[in-house]
Short mmCIF file of C-alpha atoms in Angstrom, two decimals:
data_model
loop_
_atom_site.label_atom_id
_atom_site.label_comp_id
_atom_site.label_asym_id
_atom_site.label_seq_id
_atom_site.Cartn_x
_atom_site.Cartn_y
_atom_site.Cartn_z
CA MET A 1 0.00 0.00 0.01
CA ASN A 2 1.34 3.45 -0.89
CA GLN A 3 2.06 6.13 1.68
CA GLN A 4 2.71 9.82 1.37
CA ILE A 5 6.02 10.79 2.94
CA ARG A 6 8.00 13.94 3.38
CA LEU A 7 11.73 13.62 3.91
CA THR A 8 14.36 16.33 3.93
CA VAL A 9 17.44 14.81 2.33
CA ASN A 10 20.63 16.81 2.47
CA GLY A 11 18.58 19.97 3.02
CA THR A 12 16.15 19.42 0.16
CA GLU A 13 12.58 18.51 0.95
CA HIS A 14 11.08 15.62 -0.99
CA ARG A 15 7.38 14.78 -0.96
CA SER A 16 6.81 11.33 -2.38
CA GLU A 17 4.33 8.51 -2.56
CA VAL A 18 6.10 5.23 -1.80
CA PRO A 19 5.02 1.68 -0.96
CA ALA A 20 5.03 1.22 2.85
CA ARG A 21 7.67 -1.45 2.44
CA ARG A 22 10.07 0.93 0.69
CA LEU A 23 13.36 0.82 2.60
CA LEU A 24 15.18 4.08 3.14
CA VAL A 25 18.23 2.81 1.28
CA ASP A 26 16.09 2.02 -1.78
CA PHE A 27 14.27 5.34 -1.56
CA LEU A 28 17.60 7.15 -1.56
CA ARG A 29 19.15 5.09 -4.35
CA TYR A 30 16.27 4.39 -6.69
CA ASP A 31 13.77 7.17 -6.05
CA LEU A 32 16.23 10.03 -5.51
CA GLY A 33 19.21 8.63 -7.45
CA LEU A 34 21.54 9.11 -4.48
CA THR A 35 23.62 6.01 -5.09
CA GLY A 36 26.45 6.99 -2.73
CA THR A 37 24.69 5.06 0.04
CA LYS A 38 25.45 1.39 -0.52
CA GLU A 39 23.65 -1.77 0.50
CA GLY A 40 25.91 -4.52 1.81
CA CYS A 41 24.58 -7.12 4.19
CA SER A 42 20.93 -5.95 4.20
CA VAL A 43 20.57 -6.86 7.88
CA GLY A 44 22.04 -3.84 9.69
CA VAL A 45 25.41 -5.39 10.45
CA CYS A 46 27.98 -4.17 7.88
CA GLY A 47 27.48 -0.39 7.99
CA ALA A 48 27.69 0.22 4.23
CA CYS A 49 24.21 1.84 4.26
CA THR A 50 24.94 4.22 7.17
CA VAL A 51 23.13 7.56 6.95
CA LEU A 52 22.21 10.13 9.58
CA ILE A 53 18.53 10.44 10.57
CA ASP A 54 17.95 13.63 12.55
CA GLY A 55 21.69 13.57 13.24
CA GLU A 56 21.74 10.03 14.61
CA MET A 57 23.51 7.33 12.66
CA ALA A 58 21.21 4.66 11.32
CA ALA A 59 21.21 1.65 9.03
CA SER A 60 19.08 2.66 6.04
CA CYS A 61 18.74 -0.99 4.93
CA ILE A 62 16.51 -1.83 7.93
CA THR A 63 14.68 1.49 8.08
CA LEU A 64 11.32 1.96 6.37
CA ALA A 65 11.14 5.28 4.55
CA ALA A 66 7.58 5.68 5.80
CA ALA A 67 8.73 5.17 9.39
CA VAL A 68 10.94 8.24 9.33
CA ASP A 69 8.43 10.54 7.66
CA GLY A 70 9.27 14.13 8.52
CA ALA A 71 12.91 13.42 9.39
CA GLN A 72 16.11 15.11 8.21
CA ILE A 73 18.31 12.61 6.37
CA THR A 74 22.00 13.23 5.67
CA THR A 75 23.80 11.05 3.14
CA ILE A 76 27.35 10.98 1.80
CA GLU A 77 26.25 13.35 -1.00
CA GLY A 78 25.28 16.00 1.52
CA ILE A 79 28.38 16.57 3.63
CA ALA A 80 30.73 18.43 1.25
CA GLN A 81 30.21 22.20 1.60
CA ASP A 82 30.66 24.71 -1.22
CA GLY A 83 32.61 22.31 -3.37
CA LYS A 84 34.98 21.43 -0.54
CA LEU A 85 35.07 17.92 0.81
CA HIS A 86 34.12 17.32 4.42
CA PRO A 87 37.27 16.96 6.59
CA VAL A 88 36.45 13.26 7.09
CA GLN A 89 36.28 12.72 3.33
CA GLN A 90 39.58 14.53 2.80
CA ALA A 91 41.22 12.54 5.59
CA PHE A 92 40.13 9.24 4.02
CA ILE A 93 41.89 10.34 0.79
CA ASP A 94 45.01 11.63 2.55
CA HIS A 95 45.44 8.65 4.85
CA GLY A 96 44.49 5.71 2.67
CA GLY A 97 41.16 5.07 4.36
CA PHE A 98 39.81 3.05 1.45
CA GLN A 99 40.69 0.75 -1.35
CA CYS A 100 37.73 -0.61 -3.37
CA GLY A 101 35.47 2.02 -1.86
CA ILE A 102 32.19 0.23 -1.38
CA CYS A 103 32.20 0.54 2.40
CA THR A 104 33.63 4.09 2.32
CA PRO A 105 30.37 6.16 2.29
CA GLY A 106 29.23 4.26 5.38
CA GLN A 107 32.62 4.61 7.03
CA VAL A 108 32.66 8.36 6.36
CA MET A 109 29.10 8.86 7.65
CA ALA A 110 29.82 6.85 10.78
CA ALA A 111 33.02 8.82 11.40
CA LYS A 112 31.15 12.11 10.86
CA ALA A 113 28.50 10.99 13.41
CA LEU A 114 31.27 10.22 15.90
CA LEU A 115 33.06 13.54 15.46
CA ASP A 116 29.75 15.50 15.57
CA GLU A 117 29.22 14.04 19.03
CA ASN A 118 32.76 13.66 20.28
CA PRO A 119 35.21 15.96 18.39
CA ASN A 120 38.29 14.55 20.14
CA PRO A 121 37.87 10.78 20.44
CA THR A 122 40.60 8.58 21.79
CA GLU A 123 41.88 5.71 19.67
CA ASP A 124 39.81 3.27 21.73
CA GLU A 125 36.72 5.40 21.26
CA ILE A 126 37.28 5.45 17.50
CA LYS A 127 37.68 1.67 17.44
CA ALA A 128 34.63 1.07 19.58
CA TRP A 129 32.51 3.40 17.41
CA MET A 130 33.74 2.16 14.02
CA MET A 131 33.45 -1.54 14.83
CA GLY A 132 30.04 -1.57 13.19
CA ASN A 133 31.47 -0.66 9.77
CA LEU A 134 33.10 -3.57 8.00
CA CYS A 135 35.82 -3.23 5.39
CA ARG A 136 37.32 -6.19 3.49
CA CYS A 137 40.25 -4.34 1.84
CA THR A 138 42.23 -1.98 4.00
CA GLY A 139 42.82 -3.86 7.21
CA TYR A 140 41.24 -1.02 9.17
CA TYR A 141 44.39 0.92 10.12
CA GLY A 142 43.97 3.27 7.19
CA ILE A 143 40.42 3.94 8.41
CA LEU A 144 41.50 4.45 11.97
CA ASN A 145 44.24 6.85 10.88
CA SER A 146 41.81 8.77 8.67
CA VAL A 147 39.30 9.24 11.46
CA ALA A 148 42.05 10.26 13.89
CA ALA A 149 43.40 12.74 11.34
CA ALA A 150 39.96 14.19 10.71
CA ALA A 151 39.62 14.68 14.49
CA GLY A 152 42.84 16.67 14.44
CA SER A 153 44.81 14.16 16.45
CA THR A 154 48.07 12.64 15.24
CA PRO A 155 47.45 9.60 13.10
CA GLY A 156 49.59 6.54 13.45
CA SER A 157 51.79 5.10 10.75
CA ASN A 158 50.22 4.16 7.45
CA ALA A 159 52.85 1.52 6.86
CA MET B 1 8.75 -8.01 2.40
CA ASN B 2 4.96 -8.42 2.17
CA ASP B 3 2.72 -5.47 1.35
CA PHE B 4 1.24 -3.70 4.34
CA GLU B 5 -0.14 -0.38 5.48
CA PHE B 6 2.03 1.80 7.71
CA HIS B 7 0.36 3.88 10.42
CA SER B 8 1.93 6.76 12.32
CA PRO B 9 -0.37 7.52 15.22
CA SER B 10 0.32 10.84 16.99
CA SER B 11 -0.98 9.66 20.39
CA LEU B 12 -1.21 6.42 22.42
CA GLU B 13 -5.00 6.56 22.18
CA GLU B 14 -4.78 6.61 18.40
CA ALA B 15 -2.31 3.71 18.49
CA PHE B 16 -4.70 1.68 20.68
CA GLU B 17 -7.55 2.35 18.28
CA LEU B 18 -5.44 0.99 15.43
CA LEU B 19 -4.40 -2.09 17.44
CA ASP B 20 -7.98 -2.77 18.52
CA ARG B 21 -9.20 -2.37 14.92
CA TYR B 22 -6.63 -4.63 13.27
CA GLY B 23 -5.99 -7.15 16.10
CA ASP B 24 -3.60 -9.95 15.16
CA ASP B 25 -2.91 -8.37 11.78
CA ALA B 26 -1.18 -5.37 13.39
CA ARG B 27 2.43 -5.18 14.48
CA VAL B 28 3.81 -2.40 16.68
CA MET B 29 7.14 -0.97 15.54
CA ALA B 30 9.48 1.04 17.73
CA GLY B 31 13.06 1.43 16.41
CA GLY B 32 12.39 -1.18 13.72
CA THR B 33 15.68 -3.09 14.09
CA GLY B 34 13.77 -6.25 15.04
CA VAL B 35 10.47 -5.84 13.19
CA VAL B 36 11.91 -4.81 9.84
CA LEU B 37 14.43 -7.69 9.92
CA GLN B 38 11.67 -10.19 10.69
CA MET B 39 9.58 -8.78 7.88
CA LYS B 40 12.48 -8.90 5.43
CA GLN B 41 12.94 -12.54 6.29
CA ARG B 42 9.16 -13.08 6.03
CA LEU B 43 9.06 -14.39 9.59
CA SER B 44 6.46 -11.73 10.24
CA GLN B 45 3.92 -10.61 7.63
CA PRO B 46 1.58 -8.12 9.22
CA GLY B 47 -1.07 -6.30 7.22
CA HIS B 48 -0.63 -3.22 9.39
CA VAL B 49 2.44 -1.76 11.04
CA VAL B 50 1.89 0.81 13.74
CA GLY B 51 4.99 2.98 14.17
CA LEU B 52 5.42 4.72 17.51
CA ARG B 53 7.94 7.35 16.41
CA LYS B 54 5.41 10.20 16.49
CA VAL B 55 3.76 9.21 19.78
CA PRO B 56 4.80 11.72 22.43
CA GLY B 57 5.65 10.88 25.99
CA LEU B 58 7.63 7.66 25.45
CA ASN B 59 11.09 9.21 25.27
CA SER B 60 11.94 10.23 28.82
CA ILE B 61 14.11 8.81 31.59
CA GLY B 62 13.00 9.80 35.07
CA LEU B 63 13.77 9.04 38.71
CA THR B 64 11.34 7.00 40.76
CA GLY B 65 11.02 6.80 44.53
CA ASN B 66 13.56 8.21 46.92
CA GLY B 67 17.24 7.64 47.58
CA SER B 68 18.47 4.05 47.61
CA ALA B 69 14.91 2.73 47.43
CA GLY B 70 14.40 4.53 44.13
CA GLY B 71 15.32 3.77 40.61
CA ILE B 72 14.54 4.93 37.13
CA GLU B 73 11.55 4.81 34.82
CA VAL B 74 12.50 4.53 31.15
CA GLY B 75 10.09 5.32 28.33
CA ALA B 76 9.69 2.55 25.77
CA MET B 77 11.05 4.65 22.89
CA VAL B 78 14.33 5.61 24.67
CA THR B 79 17.12 4.25 22.52
CA HIS B 80 19.86 1.98 23.87
CA ARG B 81 22.46 4.73 23.30
CA THR B 82 20.40 7.34 25.13
CA LEU B 83 20.05 5.00 28.11
CA GLU B 84 23.69 3.91 28.27
CA ASN B 85 24.91 7.56 28.11
CA ASP B 86 22.33 9.07 30.46
CA PRO B 87 24.32 10.65 33.36
CA THR B 88 21.74 9.60 35.97
CA VAL B 89 21.74 6.01 34.73
CA VAL B 90 25.53 5.91 34.66
CA GLN B 91 25.60 7.15 38.21
CA ILE B 92 22.84 5.21 39.94
CA LEU B 93 22.48 2.10 37.73
CA PRO B 94 25.94 1.56 36.21
CA MET B 95 25.12 -2.11 35.55
CA VAL B 96 22.28 -1.03 33.27
CA ALA B 97 24.45 1.48 31.39
CA ALA B 98 27.22 -1.15 30.97
CA THR B 99 24.77 -3.84 29.80
CA TYR B 100 23.12 -1.65 27.14
CA HIS B 101 26.61 -0.60 26.00
CA HIS B 102 27.27 -4.29 25.17
CA VAL B 103 24.46 -4.49 22.61
CA ALA B 104 25.47 -4.84 18.95
CA THR B 105 27.09 -1.68 17.47
CA PRO B 106 26.66 2.05 18.13
CA ARG B 107 24.53 2.33 14.96
CA ILE B 108 22.07 -0.33 16.14
CA ARG B 109 22.04 1.15 19.62
CA SER B 110 21.11 4.51 18.10
CA MET B 111 18.04 2.91 16.50
CA ALA B 112 16.94 0.10 18.84
CA THR B 113 14.70 1.10 21.75
CA VAL B 114 14.42 -0.21 25.29
CA GLY B 115 10.78 -1.20 24.88
CA GLY B 116 11.20 -2.66 21.40
CA GLY B 117 14.16 -4.75 22.51
CA LEU B 118 12.13 -6.37 25.31
CA VAL B 119 9.01 -7.02 23.23
CA HIS B 120 11.24 -8.66 20.57
CA GLY B 121 11.54 -11.57 23.01
CA ASP B 122 14.91 -12.74 21.76
CA PRO B 123 16.59 -14.85 24.48
CA ASN B 124 20.06 -13.91 23.16
CA GLU B 125 19.66 -10.21 23.95
CA ASP B 126 21.83 -8.53 26.61
CA PRO B 127 19.40 -6.39 28.62
CA PRO B 128 16.92 -9.02 29.93
CA PRO B 129 19.32 -10.85 32.30
CA THR B 130 20.38 -7.58 33.92
CA LEU B 131 16.83 -6.26 34.12
CA ILE B 132 15.58 -9.50 35.66
CA ALA B 133 18.44 -9.60 38.18
CA LEU B 134 17.53 -6.08 39.24
CA GLY B 135 13.84 -6.89 39.55
CA ALA B 136 12.72 -4.46 36.84
CA LEU B 137 9.08 -4.09 35.87
CA VAL B 138 7.43 -3.33 32.55
CA VAL B 139 4.24 -1.36 32.12
CA LEU B 140 1.87 -2.70 29.43
CA THR B 141 -0.83 -0.28 28.38
CA SER B 142 -3.93 -0.81 26.25
CA SER B 143 -7.31 0.80 25.57
CA SER B 144 -8.65 -1.03 28.61
CA GLY B 145 -6.02 0.04 31.14
CA ARG B 146 -2.52 -0.74 32.23
CA ARG B 147 -0.79 -3.57 34.02
CA GLU B 148 2.64 -3.99 35.52
CA MET B 149 4.66 -7.15 35.21
CA PRO B 150 8.14 -8.24 36.29
CA VAL B 151 10.47 -8.40 33.24
CA GLU B 152 11.02 -12.00 34.34
CA GLU B 153 7.40 -12.92 33.56
CA LEU B 154 7.37 -11.11 30.19
CA PHE B 155 9.24 -13.89 28.41
CA VAL B 156 7.03 -16.85 27.60
CA ASP B 157 8.95 -18.79 24.96
CA TYR B 158 11.36 -18.30 22.05
CA TYR B 159 10.58 -14.83 20.62
CA GLU B 160 7.26 -14.99 22.49
CA THR B 161 6.22 -12.57 25.22
CA ASP B 162 3.13 -12.07 27.36
CA VAL B 163 2.28 -8.82 25.55
CA GLN B 164 -1.31 -9.30 24.37
CA PRO B 165 -2.89 -8.01 21.14
CA GLY B 166 -3.85 -4.38 21.76
CA GLU B 167 -1.14 -3.81 24.34
CA ILE B 168 1.93 -1.61 24.06
CA LEU B 169 4.91 -1.81 26.39
CA THR B 170 5.08 1.84 27.40
CA SER B 171 7.82 1.95 30.07
CA VAL B 172 10.26 -0.02 32.17
CA THR B 173 10.90 0.68 35.86
CA ILE B 174 14.34 -0.35 37.09
CA PRO B 175 15.11 -0.34 40.83
CA GLN B 176 18.58 0.40 42.11
CA GLN B 177 20.81 -2.41 43.37
CA PRO B 178 20.45 -3.21 47.07
CA PRO B 179 22.85 -1.36 49.44
CA GLY B 180 26.00 -3.37 50.00
CA SER B 181 25.68 -5.22 46.69
CA GLY B 182 28.03 -5.62 43.74
CA SER B 183 27.11 -6.61 40.23
CA ALA B 184 28.50 -7.80 36.93
CA TYR B 185 27.17 -8.46 33.47
CA LEU B 186 29.49 -10.70 31.49
CA LYS B 187 29.04 -11.43 27.81
CA PHE B 188 31.09 -14.25 26.28
CA LEU B 189 31.99 -13.18 22.72
CA PRO B 190 34.29 -15.70 21.06
CA ARG B 191 33.52 -14.44 17.54
CA THR B 192 33.09 -10.70 16.99
CA ALA B 193 32.59 -7.74 19.32
CA ASP B 194 29.12 -6.94 17.86
CA ASP B 195 27.75 -10.48 18.09
CA TYR B 196 25.05 -11.87 20.31
CA ALA B 197 26.46 -13.58 23.36
CA THR B 198 27.42 -17.24 23.24
CA VAL B 199 26.57 -17.11 26.93
CA SER B 200 25.79 -14.12 29.10
CA VAL B 201 25.40 -13.79 32.84
CA ALA B 202 24.10 -11.05 35.08
CA ALA B 203 25.00 -11.47 38.74
CA ILE B 204 24.21 -9.31 41.78
CA VAL B 205 25.72 -10.31 45.15
CA THR B 206 24.69 -8.63 48.39
CA ARG B 207 27.12 -9.03 51.23
CA GLY B 208 25.84 -9.48 54.78
CA ASN B 209 27.88 -9.52 57.95
CA GLY B 210 31.44 -10.66 57.55
CA ASN B 211 31.96 -12.71 54.44
CA THR B 212 28.41 -13.98 54.08
CA CYS B 213 26.14 -13.71 51.10
CA SER B 214 22.85 -12.20 52.22
CA ASP B 215 21.35 -12.30 48.73
CA VAL B 216 22.36 -13.24 45.19
CA LYS B 217 20.73 -12.98 41.76
CA ILE B 218 21.94 -14.95 38.78
CA VAL B 219 20.26 -14.68 35.38
CA LEU B 220 21.67 -16.04 32.15
CA GLY B 221 21.07 -15.16 28.51
CA ALA B 222 21.51 -17.07 25.25
CA VAL B 223 21.21 -20.48 26.98
CA GLY B 224 17.52 -21.25 26.62
CA MET B 225 14.22 -20.36 25.01
CA THR B 226 13.95 -17.37 27.41
CA PRO B 227 16.38 -15.76 29.80
CA VAL B 228 17.15 -18.24 32.59
CA HIS B 229 16.88 -17.16 36.24
CA ALA B 230 18.97 -19.72 38.13
CA THR B 231 17.03 -19.69 41.42
CA GLN B 232 18.24 -23.13 42.55
CA ALA B 233 21.85 -22.04 42.08
CA GLU B 234 21.15 -18.84 44.04
CA SER B 235 19.79 -20.84 46.96
CA LEU B 236 23.13 -22.68 47.23
CA LEU B 237 24.93 -19.39 47.94
CA ARG B 238 22.34 -17.30 49.78
CA GLY B 239 23.11 -17.27 53.51
CA GLN B 240 26.42 -19.03 52.94
CA THR B 241 29.99 -17.84 53.38
CA LEU B 242 31.50 -16.50 50.19
CA THR B 243 34.20 -19.15 49.92
CA PRO B 244 35.63 -20.36 46.60
CA GLU B 245 33.99 -23.76 47.28
CA ASN B 246 30.54 -22.30 47.81
CA ILE B 247 30.85 -20.04 44.77
CA ALA B 248 31.95 -23.00 42.68
CA ALA B 249 29.00 -25.10 43.88
CA CYS B 250 26.59 -22.31 42.99
CA ALA B 251 28.11 -21.79 39.54
CA SER B 252 28.07 -25.52 38.85
CA ALA B 253 24.33 -25.65 39.58
CA VAL B 254 23.47 -23.37 36.63
CA LYS B 255 24.39 -26.30 34.32
CA GLU B 256 21.27 -28.04 35.51
CA VAL B 257 18.89 -25.26 34.42
CA VAL B 258 20.38 -23.97 31.19
CA ASP B 259 19.14 -25.53 27.96
CA PRO B 260 21.21 -24.03 25.16
CA LEU B 261 20.86 -24.68 21.43
CA ASP B 262 23.61 -26.06 19.20
CA ASP B 263 24.49 -23.33 16.73
CA PHE B 264 27.38 -21.51 15.10
CA ARG B 265 28.22 -19.86 18.41
CA GLY B 266 29.00 -23.21 19.99
CA SER B 267 27.59 -26.63 20.79
CA ALA B 268 25.04 -27.00 23.51
CA GLU B 269 27.59 -28.90 25.60
CA TYR B 270 30.14 -26.12 25.23
CA LYS B 271 27.66 -23.41 26.11
CA ARG B 272 26.58 -25.36 29.20
CA ASP B 273 30.22 -25.52 30.34
CA MET B 274 30.72 -21.84 29.62
CA ALA B 275 27.56 -21.02 31.55
CA GLU B 276 29.26 -22.41 34.64
CA VAL B 277 32.54 -20.64 33.98
CA PHE B 278 30.98 -17.24 33.29
CA THR B 279 28.60 -17.55 36.24
CA ARG B 280 31.56 -18.14 38.53
CA ARG B 281 33.44 -15.15 37.06
CA ALA B 282 30.37 -12.93 37.28
CA ILE B 283 29.88 -13.79 40.98
CA GLU B 284 33.59 -13.18 41.65
CA GLN B 285 33.45 -9.79 39.92
CA ALA B 286 30.27 -8.82 41.78
CA ILE B 287 31.96 -9.75 45.10
CA GLN B 288 34.99 -7.71 44.14
CA GLN B 289 32.70 -4.77 43.53
CA THR B 290 31.12 -5.11 46.98
CA LEU B 291 34.61 -4.66 48.45
CA GLU B 292 35.34 -1.64 46.26
CA ASN B 293 31.96 -0.06 47.10
CA ARG B 294 32.33 -0.61 50.84
CA PRO B 295 32.47 2.75 52.63
CA ALA B 296 35.88 3.50 54.19
CA ALA B 297 35.95 2.45 57.85
#
């Protein structure tokens, strides 16, 4: 059954009619064409689909679009400002935080959520926060260094 | 996922009307981490989903009672992360904050709610053993009134609770630990940090005069169709001296009441052995905490 929903995605309001079973990740990718958000495991475990809903990080693959009617959604497409990458995005480039890239939008959104809440996390806090974002390429140290660098702390070795 | 109609009531009364109208064909959804997964797997195929996100009044954490006799009342829609980080909870119910911190990942804890987690009825979840050990109560509300129930009685069978059609779990009341007690929640995670427990144990030990145990609570998760309150094991330690032998006898007794499943987290036999090991460790940690919490002489 179709539902009317109103979502503000990256600052732009969208009024749409979607099936009640439309998942937020599918609404973003197929209805809005925002394909930066990826779907990995489809069960809320891998973190590839991470977006912010009213500022809180969420798994868009287990979120019904209709269930977050009225919310503010932030995706990877919405965090660069005035043509300048978000500091977390830039840090992932500078510190080798990705290889194949499929997990990267989720990693970046999770790291942004962390730094929004805790601008100076310790290494342990970064690890505890980012444990819900899986990567099968980099071995995680590039990611850890990227997040630490974005937070302004000294990253470890990239070797 | 099957086709269904999604409802966003803006009050509890409106939610009750929907539940009364659609009966068994309605499913209440809080954070959605459980319901959406079950629907994706076609384990649940409701014709109507009633989302509680726009219902006001279910998002607060408040104090109940006075002083050490008091505790907290948690609205059903409070998320795991909100509860684990709440300064009052961290201060007066650190066991609760620590237990909720053990659940899954920060992302899931940002979505999953306290009420939704309990109604999910999954025996592998972290909070139920701790809430049962503390003697927490749930409030179930419907168009015909409200009733309170110990969390312990909420769980009927595997993914089955005593919540009746038309009822919504609206809040959880959690008392503080008894004075002179120590507690521990241990989660055995041999695979990954975000996994469900292979075995989990909540223990609260209250120390009487000298080295005696005046009371003890032991509740295990992930080792049966529901959380397992090991009352027989408790009775072996209550009133006894807290010697290694008595603690070992108590921990050994949990093997008689757990009934774990063979799965990819371990064989039933292994989980039964680990239930004993982690019960003993939880009791030892709780006792250690009673020593640390003891006021300076």
